CSV table of N, CA, C and O and ligand atoms in Angstrom, one decimal:
chain,number,residue,atom,x,y,z
A,202,MET,N,-50.7,15.6,-100.0
A,202,MET,CA,-50.1,16.8,-99.3
A,202,MET,C,-50.1,18.0,-100.3
A,202,MET,O,-49.8,17.9,-101.5
A,203,ARG,N,-50.4,19.2,-99.8
A,203,ARG,CA,-50.4,20.4,-100.6
A,203,ARG,C,-48.9,20.7,-100.9
A,203,ARG,O,-48.0,20.3,-100.2
A,204,PRO,N,-48.6,21.4,-102.0
A,204,PRO,CA,-47.3,21.9,-102.2
A,204,PRO,C,-46.8,22.7,-101.1
A,204,PRO,O,-47.5,23.4,-100.4
A,205,ALA,N,-45.5,22.6,-100.8
A,205,ALA,CA,-44.9,23.3,-99.6
A,205,ALA,C,-43.6,24.0,-100.0
A,205,ALA,O,-42.9,23.6,-100.9
A,206,CYS,N,-43.4,25.1,-99.3
A,206,CYS,CA,-42.1,25.9,-99.4
A,206,CYS,C,-41.1,25.3,-98.4
A,206,CYS,O,-41.4,25.5,-97.2
A,207,ILE,N,-40.1,24.7,-98.9
A,207,ILE,CA,-39.1,24.1,-97.9
A,207,ILE,C,-38.4,25.2,-97.2
A,207,ILE,O,-38.1,25.1,-96.0
A,208,LYS,N,-38.0,26.2,-97.9
A,208,LYS,CA,-37.2,27.3,-97.2
A,208,LYS,C,-38.0,27.9,-96.1
A,208,LYS,O,-37.4,28.2,-95.0
A,209,CYS,N,-39.3,28.2,-96.3
A,209,CYS,CA,-40.1,28.8,-95.2
A,209,CYS,C,-40.8,27.8,-94.3
A,209,CYS,O,-41.4,28.2,-93.3
A,210,GLN,N,-40.8,26.5,-94.6
A,210,GLN,CA,-41.4,25.5,-93.8
A,210,GLN,C,-42.9,25.8,-93.7
A,210,GLN,O,-43.5,25.7,-92.6
A,211,ARG,N,-43.5,26.2,-94.8
A,211,ARG,CA,-45.0,26.5,-94.9
A,211,ARG,C,-45.6,25.8,-96.1
A,211,ARG,O,-45.0,25.7,-97.1
A,212,PHE,N,-46.9,25.5,-96.0
A,212,PHE,CA,-47.7,25.0,-97.1
A,212,PHE,C,-47.9,26.2,-98.0
A,212,PHE,O,-48.1,27.4,-97.5
A,213,LEU,N,-48.0,26.0,-99.4
A,213,LEU,CA,-48.4,27.0,-100.3
A,213,LEU,C,-49.9,27.2,-100.2
A,213,LEU,O,-50.6,26.2,-99.9
A,214,LYS,N,-50.4,28.4,-100.5
A,214,LYS,CA,-51.8,28.6,-100.5
A,214,LYS,C,-52.3,28.8,-101.9
A,214,LYS,O,-51.5,29.4,-102.7
A,215,PRO,N,-53.5,28.4,-102.3
A,215,PRO,CA,-54.0,28.6,-103.6
A,215,PRO,C,-54.1,30.1,-103.9
A,215,PRO,O,-54.7,30.8,-103.0
A,216,LYS,N,-53.6,30.6,-105.0
A,216,LYS,CA,-53.7,32.0,-105.3
A,216,LYS,C,-54.7,32.3,-106.4
A,216,LYS,O,-55.5,33.2,-106.4
A,217,LYS,N,-54.6,31.4,-107.5
A,217,LYS,CA,-55.5,31.6,-108.6
A,217,LYS,C,-55.7,30.2,-109.3
A,217,LYS,O,-54.8,29.5,-109.6
A,218,ASN,N,-57.0,29.9,-109.6
A,218,ASN,CA,-57.3,28.7,-110.3
A,218,ASN,C,-57.5,29.1,-111.8
A,218,ASN,O,-58.1,30.1,-112.1
A,219,GLY,N,-57.1,28.2,-112.7
A,219,GLY,CA,-57.3,28.4,-114.1
A,219,GLY,C,-56.6,29.6,-114.7
A,219,GLY,O,-57.1,30.4,-115.4
A,220,ALA,N,-55.3,29.7,-114.3
A,220,ALA,CA,-54.5,30.8,-114.8
A,220,ALA,C,-53.8,30.4,-116.1
A,220,ALA,O,-53.3,29.3,-116.2
A,221,GLY,N,-53.7,31.3,-117.1
A,221,GLY,CA,-53.0,31.0,-118.3
A,221,GLY,C,-51.5,31.0,-118.2
A,221,GLY,O,-50.9,32.0,-117.6
A,222,VAL,N,-50.9,29.9,-118.6
A,222,VAL,CA,-49.4,29.9,-118.6
A,222,VAL,C,-48.9,29.6,-120.0
A,222,VAL,O,-49.3,28.6,-120.6
A,223,LEU,N,-48.0,30.5,-120.5
A,223,LEU,CA,-47.5,30.4,-121.9
A,223,LEU,C,-46.1,29.7,-121.8
A,223,LEU,O,-45.1,30.3,-121.3
A,224,GLU,N,-46.0,28.5,-122.3
A,224,GLU,CA,-44.7,27.8,-122.4
A,224,GLU,C,-44.1,28.2,-123.7
A,224,GLU,O,-44.7,28.1,-124.7
A,225,CYS,N,-42.8,28.5,-123.6
A,225,CYS,CA,-42.1,29.0,-124.8
A,225,CYS,C,-40.9,28.0,-125.1
A,225,CYS,O,-40.4,27.4,-124.2
A,226,ILE,N,-40.5,28.0,-126.4
A,226,ILE,CA,-39.3,27.2,-126.8
A,226,ILE,C,-38.3,28.2,-127.3
A,226,ILE,O,-38.6,29.3,-127.8
A,227,PRO,N,-37.0,27.8,-127.3
A,227,PRO,CA,-35.9,28.7,-127.6
A,227,PRO,C,-36.0,29.0,-129.1
A,227,PRO,O,-36.2,28.2,-130.0
A,228,GLY,N,-35.7,30.3,-129.4
A,228,GLY,CA,-35.5,30.7,-130.8
A,228,GLY,C,-34.1,30.4,-131.2
A,228,GLY,O,-33.3,29.7,-130.5
A,229,PRO,N,-33.6,31.0,-132.4
A,229,PRO,CA,-32.3,30.8,-132.8
A,229,PRO,C,-31.2,31.3,-131.8
A,229,PRO,O,-31.5,32.2,-131.1
A,230,GLY,N,-30.1,30.6,-131.8
A,230,GLY,CA,-29.0,31.0,-130.9
A,230,GLY,C,-29.0,30.4,-129.5
A,230,GLY,O,-28.2,30.8,-128.7
A,231,SER,N,-29.8,29.4,-129.3
A,231,SER,CA,-29.9,28.8,-128.0
A,231,SER,C,-29.8,29.8,-126.8
A,231,SER,O,-28.9,29.8,-126.0
A,232,PRO,N,-30.9,30.6,-126.7
A,232,PRO,CA,-30.9,31.5,-125.6
A,232,PRO,C,-31.0,30.8,-124.2
A,232,PRO,O,-31.5,29.7,-124.1
A,233,PRO,N,-30.5,31.5,-123.2
A,233,PRO,CA,-30.5,30.9,-121.8
A,233,PRO,C,-32.0,30.8,-121.4
A,233,PRO,O,-32.8,31.6,-121.8
A,234,ALA,N,-32.2,29.8,-120.5
A,234,ALA,CA,-33.6,29.7,-119.9
A,234,ALA,C,-33.9,30.8,-119.0
A,234,ALA,O,-33.0,31.5,-118.5
A,235,GLY,N,-35.2,31.0,-118.7
A,235,GLY,CA,-35.7,31.9,-117.8
A,235,GLY,C,-35.6,33.4,-118.2
A,235,GLY,O,-35.6,33.6,-119.4
A,236,THR,N,-35.6,34.3,-117.3
A,236,THR,CA,-35.7,35.7,-117.7
A,236,THR,C,-34.4,36.2,-118.4
A,236,THR,O,-34.4,37.2,-119.1
A,237,ALA,N,-33.3,35.5,-118.2
A,237,ALA,CA,-32.0,35.8,-118.9
A,237,ALA,C,-32.2,35.8,-120.4
A,237,ALA,O,-31.5,36.5,-121.1
A,238,GLY,N,-33.1,34.9,-120.9
A,238,GLY,CA,-33.3,34.8,-122.3
A,238,GLY,C,-34.5,35.5,-122.9
A,238,GLY,O,-34.9,35.3,-124.0
A,239,GLU,N,-35.1,36.4,-122.0
A,239,GLU,CA,-36.4,37.0,-122.4
A,239,GLU,C,-36.2,37.7,-123.8
A,239,GLU,O,-35.2,38.4,-124.1
A,240,GLY,N,-37.2,37.5,-124.6
A,240,GLY,CA,-37.2,38.1,-126.0
A,240,GLY,C,-36.7,37.1,-127.0
A,240,GLY,O,-37.0,37.4,-128.2
A,241,ALA,N,-36.0,36.1,-126.6
A,241,ALA,CA,-35.5,35.2,-127.6
A,241,ALA,C,-36.2,33.8,-127.6
A,241,ALA,O,-35.8,32.9,-128.3
A,242,TRP,N,-37.3,33.7,-126.8
A,242,TRP,CA,-38.1,32.5,-126.8
A,242,TRP,C,-39.4,32.7,-127.5
A,242,TRP,O,-39.9,33.9,-127.5
A,243,ARG,N,-39.9,31.7,-128.1
A,243,ARG,CA,-41.2,31.8,-128.9
A,243,ARG,C,-42.3,31.0,-128.3
A,243,ARG,O,-42.1,29.9,-127.8
A,244,PRO,N,-43.5,31.6,-128.3
A,244,PRO,CA,-44.7,30.9,-127.8
A,244,PRO,C,-44.9,29.5,-128.4
A,244,PRO,O,-44.7,29.3,-129.6
A,245,TYR,N,-45.2,28.6,-127.5
A,245,TYR,CA,-45.2,27.2,-127.9
A,245,TYR,C,-46.5,26.5,-127.5
A,245,TYR,O,-47.3,25.9,-128.3
A,246,LYS,N,-46.8,26.5,-126.2
A,246,LYS,CA,-48.0,25.8,-125.7
A,246,LYS,C,-48.7,26.7,-124.7
A,246,LYS,O,-48.0,27.4,-123.9
A,247,PHE,N,-50.0,26.7,-124.7
A,247,PHE,CA,-50.8,27.5,-123.7
A,247,PHE,C,-51.5,26.6,-122.8
A,247,PHE,O,-52.3,25.8,-123.2
A,248,TRP,N,-51.1,26.7,-121.5
A,248,TRP,CA,-51.7,25.8,-120.5
A,248,TRP,C,-52.6,26.6,-119.5
A,248,TRP,O,-52.4,27.8,-119.3
A,249,MET,N,-53.6,25.9,-118.9
A,249,MET,CA,-54.3,26.4,-117.8
A,249,MET,C,-53.8,25.7,-116.6
A,249,MET,O,-53.9,24.5,-116.5
A,250,ALA,N,-53.4,26.5,-115.6
A,250,ALA,CA,-52.8,25.9,-114.4
A,250,ALA,C,-53.3,26.6,-113.2
A,250,ALA,O,-53.9,27.7,-113.3
A,251,ASP,N,-53.1,26.0,-112.0
A,251,ASP,CA,-53.4,26.7,-110.8
A,251,ASP,C,-52.1,27.3,-110.2
A,251,ASP,O,-51.0,26.8,-110.4
A,252,ILE,N,-52.3,28.5,-109.7
A,252,ILE,CA,-51.1,29.2,-109.1
A,252,ILE,C,-51.2,29.1,-107.6
A,252,ILE,O,-52.2,29.4,-107.0
A,253,TRP,N,-50.1,28.7,-107.0
A,253,TRP,CA,-49.9,28.6,-105.6
A,253,TRP,C,-48.9,29.6,-105.1
A,253,TRP,O,-48.0,29.9,-105.9
A,254,GLU,N,-49.1,30.1,-103.9
A,254,GLU,CA,-48.1,31.1,-103.4
A,254,GLU,C,-47.7,30.7,-102.0
A,254,GLU,O,-48.4,30.1,-101.2
A,255,CYS,N,-46.4,31.1,-101.6
A,255,CYS,CA,-45.9,31.0,-100.3
A,255,CYS,C,-46.1,32.4,-99.6
A,255,CYS,O,-45.6,33.4,-100.2
A,256,ARG,N,-46.8,32.4,-98.6
A,256,ARG,CA,-47.0,33.7,-97.9
A,256,ARG,C,-45.9,34.1,-97.0
A,256,ARG,O,-45.9,35.2,-96.4
A,257,GLY,N,-44.9,33.2,-97.0
A,257,GLY,CA,-43.7,33.6,-96.2
A,257,GLY,C,-42.7,34.4,-97.1
A,257,GLY,O,-42.2,35.4,-96.7
A,258,CYS,N,-42.4,33.9,-98.3
A,258,CYS,CA,-41.4,34.5,-99.1
A,258,CYS,C,-41.9,35.0,-100.5
A,258,CYS,O,-41.2,35.7,-101.2
A,259,GLY,N,-43.2,34.8,-100.8
A,259,GLY,CA,-43.7,35.3,-102.0
A,259,GLY,C,-43.5,34.4,-103.2
A,259,GLY,O,-43.9,34.7,-104.3
A,260,LEU,N,-42.9,33.2,-103.0
A,260,LEU,CA,-42.7,32.2,-104.1
A,260,LEU,C,-44.1,31.9,-104.8
A,260,LEU,O,-45.1,31.7,-104.1
A,261,GLU,N,-44.1,31.9,-106.1
A,261,GLU,CA,-45.3,31.5,-106.8
A,261,GLU,C,-45.0,30.3,-107.7
A,261,GLU,O,-43.9,30.2,-108.3
A,262,VAL,N,-45.9,29.3,-107.7
A,262,VAL,CA,-45.7,28.1,-108.4
A,262,VAL,C,-46.9,27.8,-109.3
A,262,VAL,O,-48.0,28.0,-108.8
A,263,ALA,N,-46.7,27.5,-110.6
A,263,ALA,CA,-47.8,27.1,-111.5
A,263,ALA,C,-47.8,25.5,-111.5
A,263,ALA,O,-46.7,24.9,-111.8
A,264,ALA,N,-48.9,24.9,-111.2
A,264,ALA,CA,-49.0,23.5,-111.2
A,264,ALA,C,-50.4,23.0,-111.5
A,264,ALA,O,-51.3,23.9,-111.6
A,265,GLY,N,-50.6,21.7,-111.6
A,265,GLY,CA,-51.9,21.2,-111.8
A,265,GLY,C,-52.6,21.5,-113.1
A,265,GLY,O,-53.8,21.8,-113.2
A,266,SER,N,-51.8,21.5,-114.2
A,266,SER,CA,-52.3,21.9,-115.5
A,266,SER,C,-53.0,20.7,-116.2
A,266,SER,O,-53.8,21.0,-117.1
A,267,GLY,N,-52.9,19.5,-115.7
A,267,GLY,CA,-53.4,18.4,-116.5
A,267,GLY,C,-52.4,18.0,-117.5
A,267,GLY,O,-51.3,18.7,-117.7
A,268,ALA,N,-52.7,17.0,-118.3
A,268,ALA,CA,-51.7,16.4,-119.3
A,268,ALA,C,-51.6,17.2,-120.6
A,268,ALA,O,-50.6,17.1,-121.3
A,269,MET,N,-52.7,17.9,-120.9
A,269,MET,CA,-52.8,18.5,-122.3
A,269,MET,C,-52.9,20.0,-122.2
A,269,MET,O,-53.6,20.5,-121.3
A,270,PRO,N,-52.1,20.7,-123.0
A,270,PRO,CA,-52.3,22.2,-123.1
A,270,PRO,C,-53.7,22.5,-123.7
A,270,PRO,O,-54.3,21.7,-124.3
A,271,LEU,N,-54.1,23.8,-123.4
A,271,LEU,CA,-55.4,24.2,-124.0
A,271,LEU,C,-55.2,24.3,-125.5
A,271,LEU,O,-56.1,23.9,-126.3
A,272,SER,N,-54.1,24.8,-125.9
A,272,SER,CA,-53.7,24.9,-127.4
A,272,SER,C,-52.2,25.0,-127.6
A,272,SER,O,-51.5,25.3,-126.7
A,273,GLU,N,-51.8,24.7,-128.8
A,273,GLU,CA,-50.4,24.8,-129.2
A,273,GLU,C,-50.2,25.8,-130.4
A,273,GLU,O,-51.2,26.1,-131.1
A,274,HIS,N,-49.0,26.2,-130.6
A,274,HIS,CA,-48.7,27.2,-131.5
A,274,HIS,C,-49.2,27.0,-133.0
A,274,HIS,O,-49.5,28.0,-133.7
A,275,HIS,N,-49.3,25.8,-133.4
A,275,HIS,CA,-49.7,25.5,-134.8
A,275,HIS,C,-51.3,25.5,-134.9
A,275,HIS,O,-51.8,25.4,-136.0
A,276,GLN,N,-52.0,25.7,-133.8
A,276,GLN,CA,-53.4,25.7,-133.9
A,276,GLN,C,-54.0,27.1,-134.1
A,276,GLN,O,-53.5,28.1,-133.5
A,277,GLU,N,-55.0,27.2,-134.8
A,277,GLU,CA,-55.6,28.5,-135.1
A,277,GLU,C,-56.1,29.3,-133.9
A,277,GLU,O,-56.0,30.5,-133.8
A,278,ARG,N,-56.6,28.5,-132.9
A,278,ARG,CA,-57.1,29.1,-131.7
A,278,ARG,C,-56.1,29.6,-130.7
A,278,ARG,O,-56.4,30.3,-129.7
A,279,PHE,N,-54.8,29.3,-131.0
A,279,PHE,CA,-53.7,29.6,-130.0
A,279,PHE,C,-53.7,31.1,-129.6
A,279,PHE,O,-53.7,31.4,-128.4
A,280,PRO,N,-53.6,32.0,-130.5
A,280,PRO,CA,-53.6,33.4,-130.1
A,280,PRO,C,-54.8,33.9,-129.3
A,280,PRO,O,-54.8,34.6,-128.3
A,281,ASN,N,-56.0,33.4,-129.8
A,281,ASN,CA,-57.2,33.8,-129.2
A,281,ASN,C,-57.4,33.2,-127.7
A,281,ASN,O,-57.9,33.9,-126.8
A,282,ASP,N,-56.9,32.0,-127.5
A,282,ASP,CA,-57.0,31.4,-126.2
A,282,ASP,C,-56.2,32.3,-125.2
A,282,ASP,O,-56.6,32.5,-124.0
A,283,GLN,N,-55.1,32.9,-125.6
A,283,GLN,CA,-54.3,33.7,-124.8
A,283,GLN,C,-55.0,35.1,-124.5
A,283,GLN,O,-55.0,35.6,-123.4
A,284,LYS,N,-55.7,35.6,-125.5
A,284,LYS,CA,-56.5,36.8,-125.3
A,284,LYS,C,-57.6,36.6,-124.3
A,284,LYS,O,-57.9,37.4,-123.4
A,285,VAL,N,-58.4,35.5,-124.5
A,285,VAL,CA,-59.6,35.2,-123.7
A,285,VAL,C,-59.2,34.9,-122.3
A,285,VAL,O,-59.8,35.5,-121.4
A,286,HIS,N,-58.2,34.1,-122.0
A,286,HIS,CA,-57.9,33.7,-120.7
A,286,HIS,C,-56.8,34.6,-120.0
A,286,HIS,O,-56.6,34.5,-118.8
A,287,GLY,N,-56.0,35.3,-120.8
A,287,GLY,CA,-54.9,36.1,-120.3
A,287,GLY,C,-53.7,35.2,-120.0
A,287,GLY,O,-53.8,34.0,-119.8
A,288,VAL,N,-52.5,35.8,-120.1
A,288,VAL,CA,-51.3,35.1,-119.8
A,288,VAL,C,-50.8,35.6,-118.4
A,288,VAL,O,-50.3,36.7,-118.3
A,289,TYR,N,-51.0,34.7,-117.4
A,289,TYR,CA,-50.6,35.1,-116.1
A,289,TYR,C,-49.1,34.9,-115.9
A,289,TYR,O,-48.4,35.7,-115.2
A,290,ALA,N,-48.6,33.9,-116.6
A,290,ALA,CA,-47.1,33.6,-116.5
A,290,ALA,C,-46.6,33.1,-117.8
A,290,ALA,O,-47.3,32.5,-118.6
A,291,LYS,N,-45.3,33.4,-118.0
A,291,LYS,CA,-44.6,32.9,-119.2
A,291,LYS,C,-43.4,32.1,-118.7
A,291,LYS,O,-42.7,32.6,-117.8
A,292,ILE,N,-43.2,31.0,-119.4
A,292,ILE,CA,-42.1,30.1,-119.0
A,292,ILE,C,-41.1,29.9,-120.1
A,292,ILE,O,-41.5,29.4,-121.2
A,293,ASN,N,-39.9,30.4,-120.0
A,293,ASN,CA,-38.8,30.2,-121.0
A,293,ASN,C,-37.9,29.0,-120.6
A,293,ASN,O,-36.8,29.2,-120.0
A,294,ASP,N,-38.4,27.8,-120.8
A,294,ASP,CA,-37.6,26.7,-120.5
A,294,ASP,C,-38.2,25.5,-121.2
A,294,ASP,O,-39.3,25.5,-121.7
A,295,TRP,N,-37.4,24.4,-121.2
A,295,TRP,CA,-37.9,23.1,-121.9
A,295,TRP,C,-37.2,22.0,-121.3
A,295,TRP,O,-36.2,22.1,-120.6
B,359,ZN,ZN1,-41.5,30.5,-98.8
């Protein structure tokens, strides 16, 4: 089954394949997750994922990344991967 929006009772539609998603980890001070902690999270893993959208409410979901990130913060290629593929979404959570 395709991902679905329960609120709208609609299937999500594919919006973008191979989108860059930057997963971040909390910096000092245990910042809150999500946009409330913006600026206090540090880049950690860079994933390639598919973006799905609900055409009812505009919900966007990143999924289908596979098991391994494209690169991680300790790797030399980490910054360049983000430049080459672009960062479509940033996630401040763990
Ligand atoms: Zn919806």
